[in-house]
mmCIF file of C-alpha atoms in Angstrom:
data_model
loop_
_atom_site.group_PDB
_atom_site.id
_atom_site.type_symbol
_atom_site.label_atom_id
_atom_site.label_comp_id
_atom_site.label_asym_id
_atom_site.label_seq_id
_atom_site.Cartn_x
_atom_site.Cartn_y
_atom_site.Cartn_z
ATOM 1 C CA MET X 136 111.289 130.480 81.575
ATOM 2 C CA SER X 137 110.227 131.130 85.052
ATOM 3 C CA LEU X 138 106.634 130.329 86.282
ATOM 4 C CA SER X 139 104.194 133.265 85.633
ATOM 5 C CA ALA X 140 102.663 135.239 88.424
ATOM 6 C CA ALA X 141 99.210 133.808 87.387
ATOM 7 C CA ASP X 142 100.425 130.354 87.154
ATOM 8 C CA PHE X 143 102.107 130.649 90.608
ATOM 9 C CA ALA X 144 98.942 131.948 92.133
ATOM 10 C CA PHE X 145 96.971 129.050 90.720
ATOM 11 C CA VAL X 146 99.316 126.333 92.239
ATOM 12 C CA SER X 147 99.648 128.277 95.536
ATOM 13 C CA ALA X 148 95.920 128.293 95.735
ATOM 14 C CA MET X 149 95.477 124.697 95.052
ATOM 15 C CA VAL X 150 98.151 123.633 97.488
ATOM 16 C CA ARG X 151 96.885 125.645 100.228
ATOM 17 C CA ARG X 152 93.272 124.414 99.769
ATOM 18 C CA GLU X 153 94.209 120.827 99.454
ATOM 19 C CA ALA X 154 97.246 120.575 101.818
ATOM 20 C CA ALA X 155 97.190 123.804 103.857
ATOM 21 C CA ILE X 156 100.703 124.430 102.750
ATOM 22 C CA VAL X 157 101.622 127.994 102.318
ATOM 23 C CA LEU X 158 103.870 128.668 99.153
ATOM 24 C CA ALA X 159 105.208 132.321 99.796
ATOM 25 C CA PRO X 160 106.258 134.631 96.741
ATOM 26 C CA GLY X 161 109.828 133.584 95.933
ATOM 27 C CA LYS X 162 109.074 129.993 95.648
ATOM 28 C CA GLU X 163 108.289 130.259 91.811
ATOM 29 C CA TYR X 164 111.558 128.398 90.739
ATOM 30 C CA LEU X 165 111.011 125.671 93.257
ATOM 31 C CA VAL X 166 107.400 125.075 92.006
ATOM 32 C CA GLU X 167 108.591 125.093 88.299
ATOM 33 C CA ALA X 168 111.374 122.548 89.046
ATOM 34 C CA ARG X 169 109.065 120.290 91.048
ATOM 35 C CA LEU X 170 106.521 120.230 88.273
ATOM 36 C CA ILE X 171 108.823 119.821 85.270
ATOM 37 C CA PRO X 172 108.821 115.893 85.781
ATOM 38 C CA VAL X 173 105.100 115.962 86.257
ATOM 39 C CA ALA X 174 104.449 117.887 82.950
ATOM 40 C CA ARG X 175 106.667 115.368 81.167
ATOM 41 C CA GLN X 176 104.851 112.517 82.782
ATOM 42 C CA VAL X 177 101.422 113.587 81.346
ATOM 43 C CA GLY X 178 102.857 114.575 78.005
ATOM 44 C CA ALA X 179 102.613 118.338 78.355
ATOM 45 C CA ALA X 180 105.242 120.394 76.335
ATOM 46 C CA SER X 181 105.883 122.596 79.486
ATOM 47 C CA VAL X 182 104.949 123.292 82.980
ATOM 48 C CA ALA X 183 102.931 126.237 81.612
ATOM 49 C CA ASP X 184 101.026 124.180 79.137
ATOM 50 C CA PHE X 185 100.367 121.620 81.999
ATOM 51 C CA LEU X 186 98.999 124.126 84.307
ATOM 52 C CA ALA X 187 96.866 125.913 81.423
ATOM 53 C CA ASN X 188 95.284 122.557 80.789
ATOM 54 C CA LEU X 189 94.496 121.776 84.468
ATOM 55 C CA GLN X 190 93.081 125.092 84.742
ATOM 56 C CA ARG X 191 90.719 124.472 81.707
ATOM 57 C CA ARG X 192 89.870 120.894 82.634
ATOM 58 C CA PRO X 193 90.488 120.418 86.262
ATOM 59 C CA ASN X 194 90.869 116.596 87.314
ATOM 60 C CA GLN X 195 91.651 115.115 90.573
ATOM 61 C CA ALA X 196 94.612 112.822 89.202
ATOM 62 C CA ASP X 197 96.685 115.730 87.932
ATOM 63 C CA GLN X 198 95.723 117.765 91.018
ATOM 64 C CA ARG X 199 97.164 114.999 93.238
ATOM 65 C CA ARG X 200 100.239 114.812 91.012
ATOM 66 C CA VAL X 201 100.916 118.505 91.751
ATOM 67 C CA ILE X 202 100.260 118.092 95.418
ATOM 68 C CA ASP X 203 102.596 114.988 95.521
ATOM 69 C CA ALA X 204 105.328 116.878 93.720
ATOM 70 C CA LEU X 205 105.132 119.999 96.154
ATOM 71 C CA THR X 206 104.960 118.051 99.467
ATOM 72 C CA THR X 207 108.353 118.248 100.855
ATOM 73 C CA ASN X 208 109.779 114.673 101.250
ATOM 74 C CA GLU X 209 113.258 115.430 102.771
ATOM 75 C CA THR X 210 113.978 112.366 105.094
ATOM 76 C CA SER X 211 116.598 110.126 106.428
ATOM 77 C CA TRP X 212 117.212 107.247 108.870
ATOM 78 C CA PHE X 213 117.010 108.410 112.557
ATOM 79 C CA ARG X 214 116.800 111.972 111.396
ATOM 80 C CA ASP X 215 118.370 114.300 113.974
ATOM 81 C CA ARG X 216 119.103 111.431 116.270
ATOM 82 C CA GLU X 217 118.259 113.180 119.435
ATOM 83 C CA PRO X 218 114.502 112.372 119.355
ATOM 84 C CA PHE X 219 115.320 108.648 118.966
ATOM 85 C CA THR X 220 117.955 108.912 121.821
ATOM 86 C CA ALA X 221 115.039 110.423 123.932
ATOM 87 C CA LEU X 222 112.634 107.739 123.052
ATOM 88 C CA THR X 223 115.308 105.055 124.101
ATOM 89 C CA ASP X 224 116.579 106.714 127.192
ATOM 90 C CA VAL X 225 113.579 108.588 128.613
ATOM 91 C CA VAL X 226 110.184 107.767 127.065
ATOM 92 C CA LEU X 227 110.316 104.023 126.694
ATOM 93 C CA PRO X 228 111.621 103.463 130.235
ATOM 94 C CA GLU X 229 108.858 105.553 131.699
ATOM 95 C CA LEU X 230 106.135 104.040 129.676
ATOM 96 C CA VAL X 231 107.322 100.372 130.602
ATOM 97 C CA ARG X 232 107.561 101.377 134.204
ATOM 98 C CA THR X 233 103.911 102.794 134.315
ATOM 99 C CA ARG X 234 101.822 100.762 131.870
ATOM 100 C CA GLY X 235 101.320 97.568 134.052
ATOM 101 C CA THR X 236 99.528 94.941 132.141
ATOM 102 C CA ASN X 237 99.102 96.973 129.071
ATOM 103 C CA ARG X 238 102.252 95.960 127.056
ATOM 104 C CA THR X 239 101.582 97.200 123.512
ATOM 105 C CA LEU X 240 102.797 100.481 122.676
ATOM 106 C CA ARG X 241 101.404 102.456 119.705
ATOM 107 C CA VAL X 242 103.319 105.134 117.769
ATOM 108 C CA TRP X 243 102.461 107.312 115.028
ATOM 109 C CA SER X 244 104.847 108.739 112.483
ATOM 110 C CA ALA X 245 102.384 111.415 111.284
ATOM 111 C CA ALA X 246 104.504 112.659 108.239
ATOM 112 C CA SER X 247 106.219 109.511 107.288
ATOM 113 C CA SER X 248 107.422 110.495 103.781
ATOM 114 C CA SER X 249 108.758 107.291 102.066
ATOM 115 C CA GLY X 250 108.858 105.386 105.432
ATOM 116 C CA GLN X 251 112.485 105.969 106.887
ATOM 117 C CA GLU X 252 111.140 107.531 110.102
ATOM 118 C CA ALA X 253 108.453 104.912 110.517
ATOM 119 C CA TYR X 254 110.956 102.087 110.164
ATOM 120 C CA SER X 255 113.441 103.573 112.270
ATOM 121 C CA LEU X 256 110.999 104.018 115.152
ATOM 122 C CA ALA X 257 110.254 100.144 114.658
ATOM 123 C CA ILE X 258 114.076 99.458 114.901
ATOM 124 C CA THR X 259 114.346 101.601 118.053
ATOM 125 C CA LEU X 260 111.244 99.696 119.712
ATOM 126 C CA GLN X 261 112.532 96.332 118.442
ATOM 127 C CA GLU X 262 115.942 96.908 120.046
ATOM 128 C CA ASN X 263 114.782 98.558 123.377
ATOM 129 C CA LEU X 264 111.356 97.037 124.557
ATOM 130 C CA PRO X 265 111.638 94.370 127.289
ATOM 131 C CA ALA X 266 110.717 90.862 126.467
ATOM 132 C CA GLY X 267 106.805 90.431 126.544
ATOM 133 C CA TRP X 268 106.304 93.853 124.988
ATOM 134 C CA SER X 269 104.853 94.522 121.608
ATOM 135 C CA TYR X 270 104.421 97.571 119.377
ATOM 136 C CA GLU X 271 102.410 98.852 116.419
ATOM 137 C CA ILE X 272 103.602 101.631 114.288
ATOM 138 C CA LEU X 273 101.338 103.850 111.876
ATOM 139 C CA GLY X 274 103.052 106.073 109.257
ATOM 140 C CA SER X 275 100.898 108.582 107.569
ATOM 141 C CA ASP X 276 101.568 110.991 104.686
ATOM 142 C CA ILE X 277 99.623 113.265 102.172
ATOM 143 C CA SER X 278 101.465 111.928 99.220
ATOM 144 C CA THR X 279 100.113 108.794 97.569
ATOM 145 C CA GLU X 280 103.490 108.199 96.009
ATOM 146 C CA MET X 281 105.290 108.350 99.187
ATOM 147 C CA ILE X 282 102.841 105.833 100.731
ATOM 148 C CA LYS X 283 103.493 103.435 98.091
ATOM 149 C CA ARG X 284 107.179 103.622 98.534
ATOM 150 C CA ALA X 285 106.955 103.174 102.268
ATOM 151 C CA GLU X 286 104.597 100.056 101.760
ATOM 152 C CA ALA X 287 107.082 98.657 99.350
ATOM 153 C CA ALA X 288 109.891 99.229 101.834
ATOM 154 C CA GLU X 289 112.637 99.101 99.254
ATOM 155 C CA TYR X 290 115.362 101.654 99.348
ATOM 156 C CA SER X 291 118.518 102.345 97.303
ATOM 157 C CA GLN X 292 122.126 102.229 98.458
ATOM 158 C CA VAL X 293 122.151 105.934 98.635
ATOM 159 C CA GLU X 294 119.011 106.009 100.859
ATOM 160 C CA VAL X 295 120.364 103.598 103.292
ATOM 161 C CA ASN X 296 123.600 105.301 103.408
ATOM 162 C CA ARG X 297 121.835 108.270 104.901
ATOM 163 C CA GLY X 298 121.774 107.844 108.740
ATOM 164 C CA LEU X 299 121.488 103.958 108.854
ATOM 165 C CA PRO X 300 124.352 102.247 110.805
ATOM 166 C CA ALA X 301 125.698 99.211 109.030
ATOM 167 C CA SER X 302 124.923 96.804 111.723
ATOM 168 C CA GLN X 303 121.257 97.632 111.522
ATOM 169 C CA LEU X 304 121.336 97.416 107.511
ATOM 170 C CA VAL X 305 122.661 93.905 108.030
ATOM 171 C CA GLN X 306 119.959 92.921 110.620
ATOM 172 C CA TYR X 307 116.841 94.565 109.296
ATOM 173 C CA PHE X 308 117.322 94.442 105.540
ATOM 174 C CA GLU X 309 117.647 91.972 102.812
ATOM 175 C CA ARG X 310 119.012 92.402 99.296
ATOM 176 C CA ALA X 311 116.298 93.158 96.474
ATOM 177 C CA GLY X 312 118.376 93.411 93.363
ATOM 178 C CA ALA X 313 120.157 96.634 93.506
ATOM 179 C CA HIS X 314 117.921 97.736 96.484
ATOM 180 C CA TRP X 315 117.674 97.004 100.154
ATOM 181 C CA ARG X 316 114.253 95.707 101.500
ATOM 182 C CA ILE X 317 113.054 95.734 105.111
ATOM 183 C CA THR X 318 112.678 92.220 106.501
ATOM 184 C CA PRO X 319 109.199 90.912 106.904
ATOM 185 C CA GLY X 320 109.769 90.383 110.688
ATOM 186 C CA LEU X 321 110.183 94.230 111.008
ATOM 187 C CA ARG X 322 107.679 95.075 108.318
ATOM 188 C CA ARG X 323 104.720 93.096 110.073
ATOM 189 C CA ASN X 324 104.863 95.877 112.975
ATOM 190 C CA VAL X 325 104.509 98.788 110.573
ATOM 191 C CA SER X 326 101.383 100.048 108.486
ATOM 192 C CA PHE X 327 100.939 103.219 106.402
ATOM 193 C CA LYS X 328 97.819 105.145 105.663
ATOM 194 C CA LEU X 329 97.223 108.068 103.357
ATOM 195 C CA MET X 330 96.204 110.922 105.549
ATOM 196 C CA ASN X 331 95.798 114.936 105.281
ATOM 197 C CA LEU X 332 96.676 116.260 108.795
ATOM 198 C CA THR X 333 94.768 119.422 108.002
ATOM 199 C CA ALA X 334 91.501 117.681 107.164
ATOM 200 C CA PRO X 335 89.368 115.750 109.699
ATOM 201 C CA LEU X 336 91.252 112.754 110.725
ATOM 202 C CA PRO X 337 89.965 109.201 110.394
ATOM 203 C CA PRO X 338 89.014 107.118 113.437
ATOM 204 C CA LEU X 339 92.235 106.008 115.100
ATOM 205 C CA PRO X 340 93.059 104.360 118.526
ATOM 206 C CA PRO X 341 95.138 106.582 120.920
ATOM 207 C CA PHE X 342 98.899 106.550 120.614
ATOM 208 C CA ASP X 343 101.654 106.530 123.158
ATOM 209 C CA VAL X 344 104.154 108.447 121.196
ATOM 210 C CA ILE X 345 103.579 110.812 118.121
ATOM 211 C CA PHE X 346 106.344 112.084 115.965
ATOM 212 C CA LEU X 347 104.867 115.202 114.176
ATOM 213 C CA ARG X 348 108.282 116.460 113.015
ATOM 214 C CA ASN X 349 108.971 119.096 110.397
ATOM 215 C CA VAL X 350 105.468 119.561 109.428
ATOM 216 C CA LEU X 351 103.963 122.472 111.268
ATOM 217 C CA ILE X 352 106.610 124.809 109.581
ATOM 218 C CA TYR X 353 104.569 124.684 106.583
ATOM 219 C CA PHE X 354 101.434 125.857 108.001
ATOM 220 C CA ASP X 355 99.834 129.157 109.122
ATOM 221 C CA VAL X 356 98.924 129.769 112.792
ATOM 222 C CA ALA X 357 95.380 128.675 112.422
ATOM 223 C CA THR X 358 96.319 125.385 110.757
ATOM 224 C CA LYS X 359 99.036 124.587 113.340
ATOM 225 C CA LYS X 360 96.320 125.169 116.127
ATOM 226 C CA SER X 361 93.759 122.805 114.413
ATOM 227 C CA VAL X 362 96.445 120.107 113.762
ATOM 228 C CA LEU X 363 97.764 120.209 117.353
ATOM 229 C CA ARG X 364 94.299 120.234 118.722
ATOM 230 C CA ASN X 365 93.325 117.028 116.606
ATOM 231 C CA VAL X 366 96.734 115.351 117.564
ATOM 232 C CA ALA X 367 96.058 115.922 121.361
ATOM 233 C CA ARG X 368 92.776 113.935 121.035
ATOM 234 C CA LEU X 369 94.833 110.991 119.771
ATOM 235 C CA LEU X 370 97.547 111.149 122.444
ATOM 236 C CA ARG X 371 97.220 109.032 125.440
ATOM 237 C CA PRO X 372 97.008 111.024 128.706
ATOM 238 C CA ASP X 373 100.594 110.084 129.523
ATOM 239 C CA GLY X 374 101.717 110.218 125.925
ATOM 240 C CA TRP X 375 104.689 112.073 124.132
ATOM 241 C CA LEU X 376 104.575 114.449 121.257
ATOM 242 C CA PHE X 377 107.817 115.186 119.268
ATOM 243 C CA LEU X 378 108.102 118.140 117.029
ATOM 244 C CA GLY X 379 110.856 119.342 114.733
ATOM 245 C CA ALA X 380 113.681 121.412 116.222
ATOM 246 C CA ALA X 381 112.408 124.514 114.715
ATOM 247 C CA GLU X 382 108.768 123.786 115.781
ATOM 248 C CA THR X 383 106.908 124.416 119.109
ATOM 249 C CA THR X 384 103.513 124.530 120.552
ATOM 250 C CA ILE X 385 104.323 127.507 122.758
ATOM 251 C CA GLY X 386 102.192 130.555 121.794
ATOM 252 C CA ILE X 387 100.010 128.257 119.678
ATOM 253 C CA ASP X 388 98.364 125.695 121.873
ATOM 254 C CA ASP X 389 98.359 126.032 125.614
ATOM 255 C CA ASN X 390 97.124 122.559 126.250
ATOM 256 C CA TYR X 391 100.598 121.242 125.815
ATOM 257 C CA GLU X 392 103.585 121.727 128.021
ATOM 258 C CA ARG X 393 107.123 121.411 126.929
ATOM 259 C CA VAL X 394 109.282 119.027 129.029
ATOM 260 C CA ALA X 395 112.832 117.949 128.752
ATOM 261 C CA ALA X 396 113.667 114.579 127.311
ATOM 262 C CA GLY X 397 117.377 113.830 127.397
ATOM 263 C CA ARG X 398 119.132 116.478 125.284
ATOM 264 C CA THR X 399 116.165 117.462 123.380
ATOM 265 C CA SER X 400 112.397 118.278 124.479
ATOM 266 C CA ALA X 401 109.033 117.012 123.751
ATOM 267 C CA TYR X 402 105.331 117.942 124.580
ATOM 268 C CA ARG X 403 102.824 116.439 126.743
ATOM 269 C CA VAL X 404 99.269 117.436 127.589
ATOM 270 C CA ARG X 405 99.425 119.625 130.693
ATOM 271 C CA SER X 406 97.160 117.644 132.948
ATOM 272 C CA ALA X 407 99.313 114.530 132.227
ATOM 273 C CA VAL X 408 102.650 115.969 133.053
ATOM 274 C CA PRO X 409 103.851 113.936 136.040
ATOM 275 C CA VAL X 410 105.363 115.520 139.025
ATOM 276 C CA GLY X 411 109.118 115.653 138.825
ATOM 277 C CA THR X 412 109.211 115.941 135.081
ATOM 278 C CA ALA X 413 111.560 118.797 134.180
ATOM 279 C CA ARG X 414 109.849 121.764 132.397
ATOM 280 C CA LYS X 415 111.347 123.748 129.676
ATOM 281 C CA GLY X 416 108.984 126.776 129.489
#
């Protein structure tokens, strides 16, 4: 049985209020499919019963289960590849060249899901920063379940098969029963934090590179503006922002300028774009 209009409206309002994610009509089947395991977990006879009980007796634990279930967690290692190639070929050489004595880079994976993007960034910096340089990577996500998974740093064979070269699997992972675990040497440079990008952000030091990929597509224009404004405050003057291929700041936040970065593009605060950097509109 498909989700009723009233139940869909209730869930849509909750997700928009708590995560600023817009669930358009037509997503009823998706919502029901995502909530079936949640209903079973709490012992409800059906999704409808689970939602009816939640409406009668609201509680944060079950609301969090709904948010976790409906947060899109599609991810893979080195997803889309080109941003990581740009990081290696364009961004890191420039930062190394211009930083002088400040030899620690800070990178934020702002929607890190179960950690693959954050650890992919760690591998990239581990392999491409010159001797004497160090790095810190923060991964954040709105889902408590995803943060727990990322901190555990264990992945199934199916998960490591998605985009991870065999040579890097051997170098940066160790066997953990039927799973693979990130080695301590790589894990020590990566931390994770529960964070809602649409809420006031906690105090954070500035970042040299921010990956905010495949996130803005779920927000309305007002929320996109707010998120981009908050992110700009955390980006160093010469820092780089990477968005998803279907995302842009153009027409949303004029504080950014899109620039060429290898075969892809990135965004920089306009006053910080150096002379000679190629513009892409």
